[in-house]
Coordinates of C-alpha atoms in Angstrom, one line a residue:
Chain A
D1 CA 0.0 0.0 0.0
A2 CA 1.1 3.5 -0.8
G3 CA 2.1 5.5 2.3
I4 CA -0.9 7.8 2.3
T5 CA -2.7 8.8 5.5
Q6 CA -5.9 10.9 5.5
S7 CA -7.2 12.6 8.6
P8 CA -9.7 12.8 10.0
R9 CA -11.2 9.7 8.5
H10 CA -14.7 10.7 9.7
K11 CA -16.1 14.1 10.6
V12 CA -19.4 15.6 11.3
T13 CA -19.5 19.4 11.2
E14 CA -22.1 22.2 11.2
T15 CA -23.0 24.4 8.3
G16 CA -20.8 27.5 8.2
T17 CA -17.9 26.1 10.2
P18 CA -14.4 25.8 8.7
V19 CA -13.0 22.3 8.1
T20 CA -9.6 21.1 7.2
L21 CA -8.7 17.7 5.8
R22 CA -5.1 16.6 5.8
C23 CA -3.3 14.2 3.5
H24 CA 0.1 13.0 4.6
Q25 CA 2.4 10.9 2.4
T26 CA 5.6 9.2 3.1
E27 CA 6.6 8.5 -0.6
N28 CA 8.1 11.9 -1.4
H29 CA 5.9 12.1 -4.5
R30 CA 5.7 15.5 -6.1
Y31 CA 2.1 15.4 -7.2
M32 CA -0.9 15.3 -4.8
Y33 CA -4.6 15.5 -5.5
W34 CA -7.9 16.0 -3.8
Y35 CA -11.0 14.3 -5.2
R36 CA -14.5 14.2 -3.9
Q37 CA -16.8 11.1 -4.5
D38 CA -20.5 11.5 -4.6
P39 CA -23.2 8.9 -5.7
G40 CA -23.9 9.3 -9.4
H41 CA -20.9 11.5 -10.0
G42 CA -17.9 9.2 -9.5
L43 CA -14.8 11.0 -8.5
R44 CA -14.2 14.7 -9.4
L45 CA -11.0 16.6 -9.0
I46 CA -11.1 19.5 -6.6
H47 CA -7.5 20.7 -6.5
Y48 CA -4.1 19.3 -7.1
S49 CA -0.5 20.3 -6.3
Y50 CA 2.6 19.8 -8.4
G51 CA 5.1 20.9 -5.8
V52 CA 5.5 22.8 -2.6
K53 CA 3.3 25.9 -2.8
D54 CA 2.3 25.0 -6.4
T55 CA -1.3 24.2 -6.7
D56 CA -4.0 24.4 -9.4
K57 CA -7.8 24.1 -9.6
G58 CA -9.7 21.1 -10.7
E59 CA -13.2 20.6 -12.0
V60 CA -15.1 21.4 -8.7
S61 CA -12.9 23.9 -6.8
D62 CA -15.5 26.4 -5.7
G63 CA -15.8 26.6 -2.0
Y64 CA -12.4 24.8 -1.4
S65 CA -8.9 26.0 -0.9
V66 CA -5.7 24.1 -0.5
S67 CA -2.2 24.5 0.8
R68 CA 1.1 22.6 0.5
S69 CA 3.9 24.0 2.7
K70 CA 5.9 20.7 2.7
T71 CA 6.2 17.9 0.3
E72 CA 4.5 15.4 2.5
D73 CA 1.3 17.3 3.4
F74 CA -1.6 18.6 1.3
L75 CA -4.4 20.3 3.2
L76 CA -7.9 20.8 1.9
T77 CA -9.9 23.5 3.6
L78 CA -13.6 24.2 3.4
E79 CA -13.8 27.9 4.6
S80 CA -17.5 27.7 5.4
A81 CA -18.9 24.2 5.1
T82 CA -22.2 23.7 3.3
S83 CA -24.5 20.7 3.1
S84 CA -23.5 20.3 -0.6
Q85 CA -20.0 19.5 0.6
T86 CA -21.1 16.4 2.4
S87 CA -19.0 13.8 0.6
V88 CA -16.2 11.3 0.7
Y89 CA -12.9 13.0 0.0
F90 CA -9.9 11.1 -1.4
C91 CA -6.3 12.1 -1.5
A92 CA -4.1 10.7 -4.3
I93 CA -0.4 11.0 -5.0
S94 CA 1.9 10.4 -8.0
R95 CA 5.5 10.7 -8.7
S96 CA 5.0 12.8 -11.8
G97 CA 2.3 14.7 -13.7
Q98 CA 2.3 12.2 -16.6
V99 CA 0.6 8.8 -16.5
S100 CA 3.3 7.1 -18.6
G101 CA 5.7 5.2 -16.3
N102 CA 3.8 6.5 -13.3
T103 CA 1.2 5.2 -10.9
I104 CA -1.5 7.2 -9.1
Y105 CA -2.2 5.9 -5.6
F106 CA -5.3 6.7 -3.5
G107 CA -5.8 7.1 0.2
E108 CA -8.6 5.4 2.0
G109 CA -10.9 8.5 2.1
S110 CA -12.3 11.0 4.6
W111 CA -16.1 10.9 5.2
L112 CA -17.4 14.4 5.8
T113 CA -21.0 15.2 6.9
V114 CA -22.1 18.8 7.0
V115 CA -25.3 19.2 9.1
Chain B
A1 CA -12.9 18.3 -23.0
Q2 CA -12.7 14.7 -22.1
S3 CA -15.5 12.7 -20.5
V4 CA -16.2 9.2 -19.5
T5 CA -19.6 7.4 -19.7
Q6 CA -20.2 4.2 -17.7
L7 CA -23.4 2.9 -19.1
D8 CA -24.5 0.7 -16.2
S9 CA -24.8 1.9 -12.7
Q10 CA -25.3 -1.6 -11.4
V11 CA -24.5 -5.0 -12.9
P12 CA -25.8 -8.1 -11.0
V13 CA -24.3 -11.4 -11.9
F14 CA -24.1 -14.9 -10.6
E15 CA -20.8 -16.4 -9.3
E16 CA -18.7 -18.0 -12.0
A17 CA -20.5 -16.2 -14.8
P18 CA -18.7 -13.9 -17.2
V19 CA -19.1 -10.1 -16.9
E20 CA -18.5 -7.0 -19.0
L21 CA -18.6 -3.5 -17.6
R22 CA -18.9 -0.9 -20.3
C23 CA -17.0 2.3 -20.6
N24 CA -17.1 4.9 -23.4
Y25 CA -15.0 8.0 -23.6
S26 CA -14.9 11.2 -25.6
S27 CA -11.8 13.2 -26.2
S28 CA -10.3 15.4 -28.9
V29 CA -6.7 14.2 -28.3
S30 CA -4.9 11.1 -27.5
V31 CA -6.2 9.3 -24.4
Y32 CA -4.9 7.0 -21.8
L33 CA -7.5 4.8 -20.1
F34 CA -7.8 3.2 -16.7
W35 CA -10.0 0.9 -14.6
Y36 CA -10.0 1.2 -10.9
V37 CA -11.8 -0.9 -8.3
Q38 CA -13.1 0.3 -5.0
Y39 CA -14.0 -2.2 -2.3
P40 CA -16.4 -1.1 0.5
N41 CA -15.0 1.6 2.7
Q42 CA -11.7 1.6 0.9
G43 CA -9.7 3.7 -1.5
L44 CA -9.3 3.1 -5.2
Q45 CA -7.0 0.4 -6.5
L46 CA -5.7 0.3 -10.1
L47 CA -6.9 -2.8 -12.0
L48 CA -5.3 -2.1 -15.4
K49 CA -4.4 0.7 -17.8
Y50 CA -4.0 1.3 -21.5
L51 CA -1.2 3.7 -22.5
S52 CA -0.2 2.4 -25.9
G53 CA 0.6 -0.8 -27.8
S54 CA -1.6 -3.8 -27.7
T55 CA -5.3 -2.9 -27.4
L56 CA -6.0 -5.9 -25.1
V57 CA -4.8 -5.1 -21.6
K58 CA -4.6 -7.6 -18.8
G59 CA -4.8 -6.6 -15.2
I60 CA -4.9 -8.0 -11.7
N61 CA -7.5 -10.5 -10.4
G62 CA -8.1 -11.9 -13.9
F63 CA -9.6 -8.8 -15.4
E64 CA -8.9 -7.6 -18.9
A65 CA -10.0 -4.7 -21.1
E66 CA -9.9 -3.9 -24.7
F67 CA -9.3 -0.5 -26.1
N68 CA -11.4 0.2 -29.2
K69 CA -10.5 3.5 -30.8
S70 CA -13.2 3.4 -33.5
Q71 CA -15.9 2.8 -30.9
T72 CA -14.2 5.0 -28.3
S73 CA -14.7 2.2 -25.8
F74 CA -12.7 0.5 -23.1
H75 CA -14.9 -2.3 -21.7
L76 CA -13.7 -4.4 -18.8
R77 CA -14.2 -8.1 -18.8
K78 CA -13.8 -11.1 -16.6
P79 CA -14.6 -14.7 -17.8
S80 CA -15.6 -16.0 -14.4
V81 CA -16.4 -13.8 -11.4
H82 CA -16.1 -14.5 -7.7
I83 CA -18.1 -13.2 -4.8
S84 CA -15.0 -11.3 -3.8
D85 CA -15.3 -9.2 -7.0
T86 CA -18.3 -7.4 -5.6
A87 CA -17.2 -3.8 -5.6
E88 CA -17.5 -0.6 -7.5
Y89 CA -15.6 -0.2 -10.7
F90 CA -14.5 3.2 -12.1
C91 CA -13.3 3.9 -15.6
A92 CA -11.0 6.9 -16.0
V93 CA -9.3 8.8 -18.8
S94 CA -6.2 10.9 -19.0
E95 CA -6.3 13.4 -21.9
G96 CA -2.9 14.0 -23.3
G97 CA -1.2 11.8 -20.7
Y98 CA -1.6 14.1 -17.7
S99 CA -2.2 12.6 -14.3
T100 CA -5.3 14.6 -13.6
L101 CA -7.8 11.9 -14.4
T102 CA -11.5 12.2 -15.3
F103 CA -13.6 9.5 -13.9
G104 CA -16.9 7.9 -14.9
K105 CA -19.7 7.6 -12.4
G106 CA -18.9 4.1 -11.5
T107 CA -20.5 0.7 -12.0
M108 CA -21.4 -1.4 -9.0
L109 CA -20.7 -5.1 -9.6
L110 CA -22.9 -7.3 -7.5
V111 CA -21.9 -11.0 -7.5
S112 CA -24.3 -13.4 -5.9
P113 CA -24.0 -17.2 -5.2

């Protein structure tokens, strides 16, 4: 298994509160990603990072921000959580930004419920 | 823009029967295709991938998939399924070879005795 740890694994929070999810890797991979998984939508990319302090938006970035101050940690923040952000969040890592000769590994997910 | 369509949200099948999970894609440039499996309450695990070369790709756990460019499809097959294959399966595409994948909505494979 790839060395990816997501925390917290489960969280219930109230609408309007800030929430931060953490992804920690021990593989020293350059690329890190945050996806959300919703029934009927599959996985959708929120943000990704291609190095320390280098990030870019994905398909569903509204309402989310990210930060990467060290190679091993990629934080996803919901500044003011809404019920539409109730989802399962997956972190992924890869050595490079190309799929050729590269494998993308996924963490085990963080279940977030916004009430 | 790329997109992936998984035509079936659920596929029920009996143990030891063959199965095919369908995936179609659309893209204006070269594509690279993937199948991932997700067991309950777990992350995604790569089953197989097509990058280039032979259009028939073999993966783990006895699965295989065939890339068909003319039909823009990448269907996943297994000749004989087991109860343990019960899981959700995702098709994904990389446009241009970048690692930011676009996923389909998933197909739940339900294997019963």
